PDB file of C-alpha atoms in Angstrom:
ATOM      1  CA  UNK A   1     -98.584 145.082 252.506  1.00 59.00           C
ATOM      2  CA  UNK A   2     -97.029 145.631 249.057  1.00 73.00           C
ATOM      3  CA  UNK A   3     -96.842 149.456 249.185  1.00 93.00           C
ATOM      4  CA  UNK A   4     -96.436 150.906 245.689  1.00 96.00           C
ATOM      5  CA  UNK A   5     -96.278 148.410 242.848  1.00 96.00           C
ATOM      6  CA  UNK A   6     -95.443 149.365 239.280  1.00 97.00           C
ATOM      7  CA  UNK A   7     -95.162 147.353 236.094  1.00 97.00           C
ATOM      8  CA  UNK A   8     -93.372 146.581 233.906  1.00 97.00           C
ATOM      9  CA  UNK A   9     -89.917 146.703 235.452  1.00 96.00           C
ATOM     10  CA  UNK A  10     -88.113 146.728 232.112  1.00 97.00           C
ATOM     11  CA  UNK A  11     -89.355 147.628 228.647  1.00 97.00           C
ATOM     12  CA  UNK A  12     -87.778 148.301 225.278  1.00 97.00           C
ATOM     13  CA  UNK A  13     -89.861 150.232 222.765  1.00 97.00           C
ATOM     14  CA  UNK A  14     -89.334 151.292 219.202  1.00 97.00           C
ATOM     15  CA  UNK A  15     -89.752 154.956 218.344  1.00 98.00           C
ATOM     16  CA  UNK A  16     -93.419 155.687 217.741  1.00 97.00           C
ATOM     17  CA  UNK A  17     -94.774 152.769 219.749  1.00 97.00           C
ATOM     18  CA  UNK A  18     -97.132 153.323 222.633  1.00 97.00           C
ATOM     19  CA  UNK A  19     -97.231 151.779 226.060  1.00 97.00           C
ATOM     20  CA  UNK A  20     -98.727 152.231 229.503  1.00 98.00           C
ATOM     21  CA  UNK A  21     -96.912 152.021 232.811  1.00 98.00           C
ATOM     22  CA  UNK A  22     -99.158 150.741 235.554  1.00 98.00           C
ATOM     23  CA  UNK A  23     -99.001 151.770 239.197  1.00 98.00           C
ATOM     24  CA  UNK A  24    -101.034 150.701 242.188  1.00 97.00           C
ATOM     25  CA  UNK A  25    -100.776 151.452 245.895  1.00 96.00           C
ATOM     26  CA  UNK A  26    -102.479 149.669 248.753  1.00 94.00           C
ATOM     27  CA  UNK A  27    -101.941 152.308 251.446  1.00 91.00           C
ATOM     28  CA  UNK A  28    -105.173 154.219 250.773  1.00 90.00           C
ATOM     29  CA  UNK A  29    -103.184 157.315 249.809  1.00 89.00           C
ATOM     30  CA  UNK A  30    -104.871 160.244 248.140  1.00 88.00           C
ATOM     31  CA  UNK A  31    -101.894 161.683 246.257  1.00 88.00           C
ATOM     32  CA  UNK A  32    -100.023 159.830 243.547  1.00 92.00           C
ATOM     33  CA  UNK A  33     -97.149 160.907 241.324  1.00 93.00           C
ATOM     34  CA  UNK A  34     -95.128 159.913 238.300  1.00 96.00           C
ATOM     35  CA  UNK A  35     -91.463 160.928 238.182  1.00 95.00           C
ATOM     36  CA  UNK A  36     -88.741 160.306 235.682  1.00 96.00           C
ATOM     37  CA  UNK A  37     -85.121 160.017 236.708  1.00 94.00           C
ATOM     38  CA  UNK A  38     -82.256 160.844 234.381  1.00 91.00           C
ATOM     39  CA  UNK A  39     -78.548 161.051 235.220  1.00 81.00           C
ATOM     40  CA  UNK A  40     -77.707 164.410 236.778  1.00 75.00           C
ATOM     41  CA  UNK A  41     -81.326 165.575 236.614  1.00 78.00           C
ATOM     42  CA  UNK A  42     -82.703 164.124 239.797  1.00 85.00           C
ATOM     43  CA  UNK A  43     -86.371 163.243 240.040  1.00 91.00           C
ATOM     44  CA  UNK A  44     -88.563 165.324 237.781  1.00 92.00           C
ATOM     45  CA  UNK A  45     -92.333 165.338 238.174  1.00 91.00           C
ATOM     46  CA  UNK A  46     -94.273 164.331 235.069  1.00 95.00           C
ATOM     47  CA  UNK A  47     -97.849 164.301 236.362  1.00 94.00           C
ATOM     48  CA  UNK A  48     -99.546 164.113 239.701  1.00 91.00           C
ATOM     49  CA  UNK A  49    -102.972 163.323 241.049  1.00 92.00           C
ATOM     50  CA  UNK A  50    -104.166 164.942 244.241  1.00 86.00           C
ATOM     51  CA  UNK A  51    -107.100 162.591 244.554  1.00 86.00           C
ATOM     52  CA  UNK A  52    -109.218 160.160 242.607  1.00 89.00           C
ATOM     53  CA  UNK A  53    -110.552 161.781 239.460  1.00 89.00           C
ATOM     54  CA  UNK A  54    -108.055 164.648 239.338  1.00 90.00           C
ATOM     55  CA  UNK A  55    -104.744 164.947 237.507  1.00 94.00           C
ATOM     56  CA  UNK A  56    -102.378 167.835 236.855  1.00 91.00           C
ATOM     57  CA  UNK A  57     -99.211 168.469 234.894  1.00 92.00           C
ATOM     58  CA  UNK A  58     -95.883 168.524 236.588  1.00 89.00           C
ATOM     59  CA  UNK A  59     -92.530 169.824 235.380  1.00 88.00           C
ATOM     60  CA  UNK A  60     -92.112 167.633 232.267  1.00 94.00           C
ATOM     61  CA  UNK A  61     -95.543 166.477 231.004  1.00 96.00           C
ATOM     62  CA  UNK A  62     -94.984 166.663 227.237  1.00 96.00           C
ATOM     63  CA  UNK A  63     -95.357 163.324 225.497  1.00 96.00           C
ATOM     64  CA  UNK A  64     -97.220 161.719 228.397  1.00 98.00           C
ATOM     65  CA  UNK A  65    -100.784 161.213 229.534  1.00 97.00           C
ATOM     66  CA  UNK A  66    -102.082 159.863 232.818  1.00 97.00           C
ATOM     67  CA  UNK A  67    -105.203 158.302 234.176  1.00 97.00           C
ATOM     68  CA  UNK A  68    -106.271 158.045 237.800  1.00 96.00           C
ATOM     69  CA  UNK A  69    -108.526 155.055 237.407  1.00 87.00           C
ATOM     70  CA  UNK A  70    -109.490 154.872 241.065  1.00 95.00           C
ATOM     71  CA  UNK A  71    -107.900 155.650 244.395  1.00 94.00           C
ATOM     72  CA  UNK A  72    -105.430 152.778 244.063  1.00 96.00           C
ATOM     73  CA  UNK A  73    -104.283 153.081 240.470  1.00 97.00           C
ATOM     74  CA  UNK A  74    -102.462 155.769 238.502  1.00 97.00           C
ATOM     75  CA  UNK A  75    -101.220 154.900 235.025  1.00 98.00           C
ATOM     76  CA  UNK A  76     -98.779 156.718 232.744  1.00 98.00           C
ATOM     77  CA  UNK A  77     -99.123 156.427 228.981  1.00 98.00           C
ATOM     78  CA  UNK A  78     -96.623 157.184 226.249  1.00 97.00           C
ATOM     79  CA  UNK A  79     -98.659 157.638 223.072  1.00 93.00           C
ATOM     80  CA  UNK A  80     -95.742 157.819 220.634  1.00 96.00           C
ATOM     81  CA  UNK A  81     -92.464 156.965 222.321  1.00 97.00           C
ATOM     82  CA  UNK A  82     -89.339 158.988 221.522  1.00 97.00           C
ATOM     83  CA  UNK A  83     -85.677 158.263 222.376  1.00 97.00           C
ATOM     84  CA  UNK A  84     -85.759 161.276 224.727  1.00 96.00           C
ATOM     85  CA  UNK A  85     -88.200 159.321 226.876  1.00 97.00           C
ATOM     86  CA  UNK A  86     -85.579 156.712 227.668  1.00 97.00           C
ATOM     87  CA  UNK A  87     -85.448 156.948 231.439  1.00 97.00           C
ATOM     88  CA  UNK A  88     -86.264 155.318 234.731  1.00 96.00           C
ATOM     89  CA  UNK A  89     -89.831 156.000 235.799  1.00 98.00           C
ATOM     90  CA  UNK A  90     -90.978 156.002 239.403  1.00 97.00           C
ATOM     91  CA  UNK A  91     -94.497 156.020 240.667  1.00 97.00           C
ATOM     92  CA  UNK A  92     -95.007 157.355 244.180  1.00 95.00           C
ATOM     93  CA  UNK A  93     -97.763 158.032 246.661  1.00 93.00           C
ATOM     94  CA  UNK A  94     -98.351 159.814 249.938  1.00 88.00           C
ATOM     95  CA  UNK A  95    -101.231 160.774 252.142  1.00 77.00           C
ATOM     96  CA  UNK A  96    -101.254 164.535 252.742  1.00 66.00           C
ATOM     97  CA  UNK A  97    -104.114 164.188 255.172  1.00 64.00           C
ATOM     98  CA  UNK A  98    -102.495 161.459 257.237  1.00 60.00           C
ATOM     99  CA  UNK A  99    -100.028 161.547 260.106  1.00 62.00           C
ATOM    100  CA  UNK A 100     -97.096 160.575 257.954  1.00 67.00           C
ATOM    101  CA  UNK A 101     -95.678 162.825 255.257  1.00 75.00           C
ATOM    102  CA  UNK A 102     -93.503 160.094 253.810  1.00 83.00           C
ATOM    103  CA  UNK A 103     -93.430 159.641 250.058  1.00 88.00           C
ATOM    104  CA  UNK A 104     -93.394 155.992 249.102  1.00 92.00           C
ATOM    105  CA  UNK A 105     -91.852 155.011 245.800  1.00 95.00           C
ATOM    106  CA  UNK A 106     -92.382 152.024 243.562  1.00 96.00           C
ATOM    107  CA  UNK A 107     -89.415 149.952 242.444  1.00 95.00           C
ATOM    108  CA  UNK A 108     -89.034 151.798 239.170  1.00 96.00           C
ATOM    109  CA  UNK A 109     -89.562 151.000 235.502  1.00 97.00           C
ATOM    110  CA  UNK A 110     -86.555 151.049 233.174  1.00 96.00           C
ATOM    111  CA  UNK A 111     -87.702 152.178 229.742  1.00 97.00           C
ATOM    112  CA  UNK A 112     -85.501 152.244 226.652  1.00 97.00           C
ATOM    113  CA  UNK A 113     -86.751 153.742 223.395  1.00 97.00           C
ATOM    114  CA  UNK A 114     -84.706 152.813 220.334  1.00 97.00           C
TER     115      UNK A 114
ATOM    116  CA  UNK B   1     -92.726 177.470 242.144  1.00 73.00           C
ATOM    117  CA  UNK B   2     -90.171 175.895 244.415  1.00 78.00           C
ATOM    118  CA  UNK B   3     -86.574 175.437 243.252  1.00 87.00           C
ATOM    119  CA  UNK B   4     -84.183 173.175 245.142  1.00 93.00           C
ATOM    120  CA  UNK B   5     -80.433 173.223 244.546  1.00 95.00           C
ATOM    121  CA  UNK B   6     -78.271 170.431 245.909  1.00 96.00           C
ATOM    122  CA  UNK B   7     -74.478 170.312 246.300  1.00 97.00           C
ATOM    123  CA  UNK B   8     -72.153 168.628 245.713  1.00 97.00           C
ATOM    124  CA  UNK B   9     -73.246 166.371 242.880  1.00 95.00           C
ATOM    125  CA  UNK B  10     -70.587 163.816 243.814  1.00 96.00           C
ATOM    126  CA  UNK B  11     -68.771 163.257 247.085  1.00 98.00           C
ATOM    127  CA  UNK B  12     -66.030 160.786 247.964  1.00 98.00           C
ATOM    128  CA  UNK B  13     -64.985 160.229 251.570  1.00 98.00           C
ATOM    129  CA  UNK B  14     -62.826 157.756 253.402  1.00 98.00           C
ATOM    130  CA  UNK B  15     -64.587 155.230 255.573  1.00 98.00           C
ATOM    131  CA  UNK B  16     -65.019 156.685 259.043  1.00 97.00           C
ATOM    132  CA  UNK B  17     -65.011 160.298 257.880  1.00 97.00           C
ATOM    133  CA  UNK B  18     -68.045 162.577 257.851  1.00 98.00           C
ATOM    134  CA  UNK B  19     -70.061 163.599 254.805  1.00 98.00           C
ATOM    135  CA  UNK B  20     -72.129 166.746 254.413  1.00 98.00           C
ATOM    136  CA  UNK B  21     -74.646 167.443 251.646  1.00 98.00           C
ATOM    137  CA  UNK B  22     -76.314 170.829 251.336  1.00 98.00           C
ATOM    138  CA  UNK B  23     -79.572 171.986 249.772  1.00 97.00           C
ATOM    139  CA  UNK B  24     -81.056 175.417 249.281  1.00 97.00           C
ATOM    140  CA  UNK B  25     -84.681 176.177 248.514  1.00 95.00           C
ATOM    141  CA  UNK B  26     -86.429 179.214 247.140  1.00 93.00           C
ATOM    142  CA  UNK B  27     -89.975 179.158 248.521  1.00 89.00           C
ATOM    143  CA  UNK B  28     -90.068 180.451 252.097  1.00 89.00           C
ATOM    144  CA  UNK B  29     -93.447 178.720 252.540  1.00 87.00           C
ATOM    145  CA  UNK B  30     -91.805 175.277 252.364  1.00 89.00           C
ATOM    146  CA  UNK B  31     -92.041 173.691 255.774  1.00 88.00           C
ATOM    147  CA  UNK B  32     -91.064 170.053 255.380  1.00 89.00           C
ATOM    148  CA  UNK B  33     -87.654 168.798 254.240  1.00 93.00           C
ATOM    149  CA  UNK B  34     -87.085 165.051 253.764  1.00 93.00           C
ATOM    150  CA  UNK B  35     -83.925 163.278 252.661  1.00 96.00           C
ATOM    151  CA  UNK B  36     -84.019 160.155 250.545  1.00 96.00           C
ATOM    152  CA  UNK B  37     -81.348 157.524 249.929  1.00 97.00           C
ATOM    153  CA  UNK B  38     -81.289 155.608 246.680  1.00 95.00           C
ATOM    154  CA  UNK B  39     -79.028 152.606 246.301  1.00 95.00           C
ATOM    155  CA  UNK B  40     -78.018 151.505 242.829  1.00 91.00           C
ATOM    156  CA  UNK B  41     -80.976 150.053 240.972  1.00 90.00           C
ATOM    157  CA  UNK B  42     -83.322 150.558 243.905  1.00 92.00           C
ATOM    158  CA  UNK B  43     -86.128 152.927 244.782  1.00 94.00           C
ATOM    159  CA  UNK B  44     -85.549 156.107 246.852  1.00 94.00           C
ATOM    160  CA  UNK B  45     -86.301 155.583 250.524  1.00 93.00           C
ATOM    161  CA  UNK B  46     -86.769 158.121 253.298  1.00 93.00           C
ATOM    162  CA  UNK B  47     -83.895 158.260 255.774  1.00 95.00           C
ATOM    163  CA  UNK B  48     -84.635 161.388 257.785  1.00 95.00           C
ATOM    164  CA  UNK B  49     -86.827 164.468 257.628  1.00 93.00           C
ATOM    165  CA  UNK B  50     -87.239 167.776 259.417  1.00 92.00           C
ATOM    166  CA  UNK B  51     -90.021 170.302 259.794  1.00 89.00           C
ATOM    167  CA  UNK B  52     -89.540 174.030 259.743  1.00 86.00           C
ATOM    168  CA  UNK B  53     -90.243 174.431 263.446  1.00 86.00           C
ATOM    169  CA  UNK B  54     -87.130 172.390 264.279  1.00 85.00           C
ATOM    170  CA  UNK B  55     -83.502 173.416 263.714  1.00 92.00           C
ATOM    171  CA  UNK B  56     -81.853 170.027 263.958  1.00 95.00           C
ATOM    172  CA  UNK B  57     -82.811 166.372 264.049  1.00 94.00           C
ATOM    173  CA  UNK B  58     -80.595 163.386 264.641  1.00 96.00           C
ATOM    174  CA  UNK B  59     -80.992 159.654 264.117  1.00 94.00           C
ATOM    175  CA  UNK B  60     -77.931 157.642 265.048  1.00 96.00           C
ATOM    176  CA  UNK B  61     -75.215 158.523 262.509  1.00 97.00           C
ATOM    177  CA  UNK B  62     -77.332 160.842 260.389  1.00 98.00           C
ATOM    178  CA  UNK B  63     -78.536 164.331 261.192  1.00 97.00           C
ATOM    179  CA  UNK B  64     -80.268 167.124 259.365  1.00 97.00           C
ATOM    180  CA  UNK B  65     -79.956 170.833 260.124  1.00 97.00           C
ATOM    181  CA  UNK B  66     -82.225 173.600 258.880  1.00 96.00           C
ATOM    182  CA  UNK B  67     -81.581 177.329 258.580  1.00 95.00           C
ATOM    183  CA  UNK B  68     -84.913 178.921 257.706  1.00 93.00           C
ATOM    184  CA  UNK B  69     -83.509 182.415 257.434  1.00 93.00           C
ATOM    185  CA  UNK B  70     -80.937 181.392 254.852  1.00 94.00           C
ATOM    186  CA  UNK B  71     -83.314 178.814 253.319  1.00 95.00           C
ATOM    187  CA  UNK B  72     -80.894 175.944 253.380  1.00 95.00           C
ATOM    188  CA  UNK B  73     -80.716 172.558 255.022  1.00 97.00           C
ATOM    189  CA  UNK B  74     -77.994 169.956 255.242  1.00 98.00           C
ATOM    190  CA  UNK B  75     -77.574 166.226 255.710  1.00 98.00           C
ATOM    191  CA  UNK B  76     -74.711 165.097 257.937  1.00 98.00           C
ATOM    192  CA  UNK B  77     -73.479 161.520 258.005  1.00 98.00           C
ATOM    193  CA  UNK B  78     -70.850 160.690 260.610  1.00 97.00           C
ATOM    194  CA  UNK B  79     -68.570 157.653 260.803  1.00 98.00           C
ATOM    195  CA  UNK B  80     -69.371 156.769 257.213  1.00 98.00           C
ATOM    196  CA  UNK B  81     -69.482 153.131 256.180  1.00 97.00           C
ATOM    197  CA  UNK B  82     -69.314 151.503 252.720  1.00 96.00           C
ATOM    198  CA  UNK B  83     -73.047 150.772 252.903  1.00 96.00           C
ATOM    199  CA  UNK B  84     -73.678 154.525 253.023  1.00 98.00           C
ATOM    200  CA  UNK B  85     -72.577 154.668 249.365  1.00 97.00           C
ATOM    201  CA  UNK B  86     -75.659 155.732 247.414  1.00 97.00           C
ATOM    202  CA  UNK B  87     -77.352 158.723 245.815  1.00 96.00           C
ATOM    203  CA  UNK B  88     -78.986 161.088 248.283  1.00 97.00           C
ATOM    204  CA  UNK B  89     -81.866 163.411 247.383  1.00 96.00           C
ATOM    205  CA  UNK B  90     -83.223 166.324 249.337  1.00 96.00           C
ATOM    206  CA  UNK B  91     -86.719 167.721 248.875  1.00 94.00           C
ATOM    207  CA  UNK B  92     -88.682 170.775 249.931  1.00 92.00           C
ATOM    208  CA  UNK B  93     -92.419 170.640 250.472  1.00 86.00           C
ATOM    209  CA  UNK B  94     -95.081 173.042 251.630  1.00 80.00           C
ATOM    210  CA  UNK B  95     -97.389 171.098 253.898  1.00 71.00           C
ATOM    211  CA  UNK B  96    -100.821 172.319 254.847  1.00 65.00           C
ATOM    212  CA  UNK B  97    -103.828 170.489 256.166  1.00 61.00           C
ATOM    213  CA  UNK B  98    -105.727 168.829 253.382  1.00 58.00           C
ATOM    214  CA  UNK B  99    -105.146 169.198 249.671  1.00 56.00           C
ATOM    215  CA  UNK B 100    -102.182 168.470 247.494  1.00 61.00           C
ATOM    216  CA  UNK B 101     -98.571 169.423 248.094  1.00 69.00           C
ATOM    217  CA  UNK B 102     -96.158 169.431 245.210  1.00 70.00           C
ATOM    218  CA  UNK B 103     -92.830 167.826 246.018  1.00 80.00           C
ATOM    219  CA  UNK B 104     -89.638 169.337 244.560  1.00 85.00           C
ATOM    220  CA  UNK B 105     -86.479 167.238 244.681  1.00 91.00           C
ATOM    221  CA  UNK B 106     -82.867 168.275 244.453  1.00 93.00           C
ATOM    222  CA  UNK B 107     -80.733 166.811 241.666  1.00 92.00           C
ATOM    223  CA  UNK B 108     -79.026 164.292 243.924  1.00 94.00           C
ATOM    224  CA  UNK B 109     -75.569 163.671 245.417  1.00 96.00           C
ATOM    225  CA  UNK B 110     -73.671 160.513 244.648  1.00 96.00           C
ATOM    226  CA  UNK B 111     -71.795 159.564 247.805  1.00 98.00           C
ATOM    227  CA  UNK B 112     -68.928 157.109 247.598  1.00 98.00           C
ATOM    228  CA  UNK B 113     -67.396 155.800 250.802  1.00 97.00           C
ATOM    229  CA  UNK B 114     -63.940 154.411 250.179  1.00 96.00           C
ATOM    230  CA  UNK B 115     -62.978 151.501 252.449  1.00 94.00           C
TER     231      UNK B 115
END
């Protein structure tokens, strides 16, 4: 049982390049999230998906797009990377209809935009 | 929307002493309050949680207390050990049956336990 898996773990981009962070969970969870973590800022929600086929903006969505491909997968795309998007990105999932309220995080993706 | 404030941002304690981290929330509808521990370079992981119908919960050396009236909750770590050194995040969530619940995290507390 892998839990939440995200790739890549490390990535360096040049300003203006695009890339997609991939996330998959094998726990049959309905809700999935993308957070970014910056020093002193905690975990800030970028986008979330309540269920397959639905996505909504979080606290800091500008510069990002998401796609909930199916129940397992939730990808985050940077169309034109900017230095301000240098951060650690965490994908997470939980099952609001299940017995556990635990949020499970992926291992994180370290992104540097130069 | 929900706003969660967490204090202090950094905390240093001597090994064996207690550590207390406090969070306040703004939305009185929030009814679930988890605490996450994040070691350096690792993912956040749940260490303890509490629901609004409970005032205190304990698990070995860690405990969480909740004051619904004042809208604050605290994490207590007793007999601290070097392996407790990490960043701790609180969160406030409104749970209801079915549907989506947005999760709001505090800004984190970096705890350093000095041997």
